[in-house]
PDB file of C-alpha atoms in Angstrom:
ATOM      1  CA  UNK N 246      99.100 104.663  84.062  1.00 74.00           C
ATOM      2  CA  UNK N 247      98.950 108.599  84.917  1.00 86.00           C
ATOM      3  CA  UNK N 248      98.811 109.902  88.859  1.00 87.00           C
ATOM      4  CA  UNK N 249      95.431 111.293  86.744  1.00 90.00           C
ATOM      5  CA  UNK N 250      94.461 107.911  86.316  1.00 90.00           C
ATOM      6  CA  UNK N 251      95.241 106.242  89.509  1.00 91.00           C
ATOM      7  CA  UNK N 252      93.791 109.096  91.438  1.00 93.00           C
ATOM      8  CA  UNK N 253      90.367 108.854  89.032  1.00 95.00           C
ATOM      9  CA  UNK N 254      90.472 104.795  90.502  1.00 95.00           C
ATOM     10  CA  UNK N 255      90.836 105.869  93.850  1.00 95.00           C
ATOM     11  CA  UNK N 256      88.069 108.129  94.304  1.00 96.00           C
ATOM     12  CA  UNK N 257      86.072 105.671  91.846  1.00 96.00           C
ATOM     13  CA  UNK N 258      86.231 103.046  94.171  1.00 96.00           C
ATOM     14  CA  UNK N 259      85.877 105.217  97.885  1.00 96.00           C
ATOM     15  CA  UNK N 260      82.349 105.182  97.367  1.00 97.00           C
ATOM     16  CA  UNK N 261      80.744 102.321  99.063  1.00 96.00           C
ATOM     17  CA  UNK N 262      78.104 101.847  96.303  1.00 97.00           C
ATOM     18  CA  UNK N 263      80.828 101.457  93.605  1.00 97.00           C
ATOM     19  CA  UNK N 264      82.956  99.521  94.971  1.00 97.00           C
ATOM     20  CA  UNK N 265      80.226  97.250  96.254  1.00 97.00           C
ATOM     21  CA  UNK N 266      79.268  97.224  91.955  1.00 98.00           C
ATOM     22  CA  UNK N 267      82.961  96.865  91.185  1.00 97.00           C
ATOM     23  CA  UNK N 268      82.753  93.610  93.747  1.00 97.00           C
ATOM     24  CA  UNK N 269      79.714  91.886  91.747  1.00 97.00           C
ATOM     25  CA  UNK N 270      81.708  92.448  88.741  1.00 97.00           C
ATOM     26  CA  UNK N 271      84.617  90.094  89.959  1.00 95.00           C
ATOM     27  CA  UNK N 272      82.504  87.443  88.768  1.00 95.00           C
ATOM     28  CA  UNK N 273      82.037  88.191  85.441  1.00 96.00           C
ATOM     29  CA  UNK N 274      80.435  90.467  83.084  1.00 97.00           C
ATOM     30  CA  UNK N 275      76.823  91.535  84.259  1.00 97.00           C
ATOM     31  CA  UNK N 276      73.796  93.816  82.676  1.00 96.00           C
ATOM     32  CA  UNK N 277      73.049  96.781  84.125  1.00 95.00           C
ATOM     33  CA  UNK N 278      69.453  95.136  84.996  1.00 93.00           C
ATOM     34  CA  UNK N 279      71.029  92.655  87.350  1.00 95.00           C
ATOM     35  CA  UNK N 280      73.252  95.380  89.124  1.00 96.00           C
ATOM     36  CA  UNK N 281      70.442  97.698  89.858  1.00 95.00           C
ATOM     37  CA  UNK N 282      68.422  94.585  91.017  1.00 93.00           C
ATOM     38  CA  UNK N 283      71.156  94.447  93.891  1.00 94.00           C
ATOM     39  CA  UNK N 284      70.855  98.192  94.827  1.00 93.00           C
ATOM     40  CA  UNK N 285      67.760 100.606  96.085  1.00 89.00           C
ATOM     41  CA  UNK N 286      68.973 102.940  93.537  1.00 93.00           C
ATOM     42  CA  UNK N 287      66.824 104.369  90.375  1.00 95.00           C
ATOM     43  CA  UNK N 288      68.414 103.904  86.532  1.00 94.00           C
ATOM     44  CA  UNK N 289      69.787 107.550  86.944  1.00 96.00           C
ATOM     45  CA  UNK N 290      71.570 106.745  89.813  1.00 97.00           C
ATOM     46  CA  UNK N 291      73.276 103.718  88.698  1.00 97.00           C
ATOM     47  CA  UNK N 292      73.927 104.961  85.065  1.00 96.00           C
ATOM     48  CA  UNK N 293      76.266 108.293  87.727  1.00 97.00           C
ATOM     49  CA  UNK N 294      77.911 105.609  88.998  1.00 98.00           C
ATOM     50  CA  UNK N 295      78.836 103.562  86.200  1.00 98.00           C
ATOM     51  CA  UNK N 296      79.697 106.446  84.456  1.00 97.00           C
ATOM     52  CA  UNK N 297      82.178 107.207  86.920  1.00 97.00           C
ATOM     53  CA  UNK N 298      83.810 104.061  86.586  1.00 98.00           C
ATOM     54  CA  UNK N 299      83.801 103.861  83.232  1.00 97.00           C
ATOM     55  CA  UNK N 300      85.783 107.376  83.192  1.00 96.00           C
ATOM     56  CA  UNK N 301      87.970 106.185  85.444  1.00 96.00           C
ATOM     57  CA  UNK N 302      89.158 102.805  83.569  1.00 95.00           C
ATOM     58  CA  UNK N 303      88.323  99.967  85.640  1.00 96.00           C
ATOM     59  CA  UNK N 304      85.115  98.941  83.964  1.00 97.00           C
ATOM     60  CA  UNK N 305      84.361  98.390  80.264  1.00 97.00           C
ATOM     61  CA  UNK N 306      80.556  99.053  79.129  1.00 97.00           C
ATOM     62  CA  UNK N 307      79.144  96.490  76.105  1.00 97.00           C
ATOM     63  CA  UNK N 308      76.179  97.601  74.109  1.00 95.00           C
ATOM     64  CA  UNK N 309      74.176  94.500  73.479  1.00 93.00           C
ATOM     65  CA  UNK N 310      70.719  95.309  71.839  1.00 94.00           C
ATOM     66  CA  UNK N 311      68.887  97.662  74.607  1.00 92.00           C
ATOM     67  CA  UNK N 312      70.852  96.311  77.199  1.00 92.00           C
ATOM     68  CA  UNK N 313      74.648  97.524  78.624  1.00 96.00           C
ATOM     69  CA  UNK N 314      77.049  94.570  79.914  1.00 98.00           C
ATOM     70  CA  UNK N 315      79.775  95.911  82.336  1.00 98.00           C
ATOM     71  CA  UNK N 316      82.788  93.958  83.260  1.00 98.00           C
ATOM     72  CA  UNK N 317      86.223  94.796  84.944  1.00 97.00           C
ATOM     73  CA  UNK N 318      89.072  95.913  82.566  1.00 96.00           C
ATOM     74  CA  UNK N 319      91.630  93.497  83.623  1.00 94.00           C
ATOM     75  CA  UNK N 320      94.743  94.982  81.821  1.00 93.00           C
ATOM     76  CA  UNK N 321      93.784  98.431  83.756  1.00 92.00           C
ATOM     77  CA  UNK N 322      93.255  97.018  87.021  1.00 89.00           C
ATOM     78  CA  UNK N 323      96.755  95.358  86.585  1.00 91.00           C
ATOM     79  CA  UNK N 324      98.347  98.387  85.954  1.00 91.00           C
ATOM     80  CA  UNK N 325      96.760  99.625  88.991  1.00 90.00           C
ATOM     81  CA  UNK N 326      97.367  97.157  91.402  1.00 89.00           C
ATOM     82  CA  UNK N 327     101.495  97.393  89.687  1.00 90.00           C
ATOM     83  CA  UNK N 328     101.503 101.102  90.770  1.00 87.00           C
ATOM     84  CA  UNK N 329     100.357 100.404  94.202  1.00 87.00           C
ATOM     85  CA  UNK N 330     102.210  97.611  94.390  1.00 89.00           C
ATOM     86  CA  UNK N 331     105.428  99.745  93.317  1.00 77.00           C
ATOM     87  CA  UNK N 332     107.537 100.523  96.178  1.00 67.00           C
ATOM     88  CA  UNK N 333     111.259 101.282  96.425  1.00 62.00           C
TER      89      UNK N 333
END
């Protein structure tokens, strides 16, 4: 993983409302329907921040019919927690 791509996770997750999404997802894949359920935000809102984790690697979106299904890329977030975990 890049300094790109950790950096992309860090500023991903320093938002409260995305890491607050990336925290629901812990348990499991979830439509985007039952995340913005959890939030006061409109569609537009949550479809910013999903994009931005998306972009940065952490979350995978499913098309199913009409609906998206996020989940957390595990093999990513590995990687991630390795290069934080990587000190000499």
């Amino acid at each position: 993983m890049t300094d790109g791509q950790n950096l992309l996770i860090l500023k991903a997750l320093g938002e409260e409302t995305r890491l607050r999404i990336f925290s629901m997802l812990r348990n499991g894949s979830m439509c985007a329907c039952k995340i913005q359920e959890a939030f006061d935000i409109t569609q537009p809102t949550l479809s910013h921040h999903m994009k931005i984790l998306c972009e940065a690697g952490i979350v995978c979106a499913e098309k199913r019919g009409k609906w998206t299904y996020y989940s957390i890329d595990c093999q990513a977030l590995r990687d991630f927690v390795g290069f934080l975990s990587d000190t000499k």
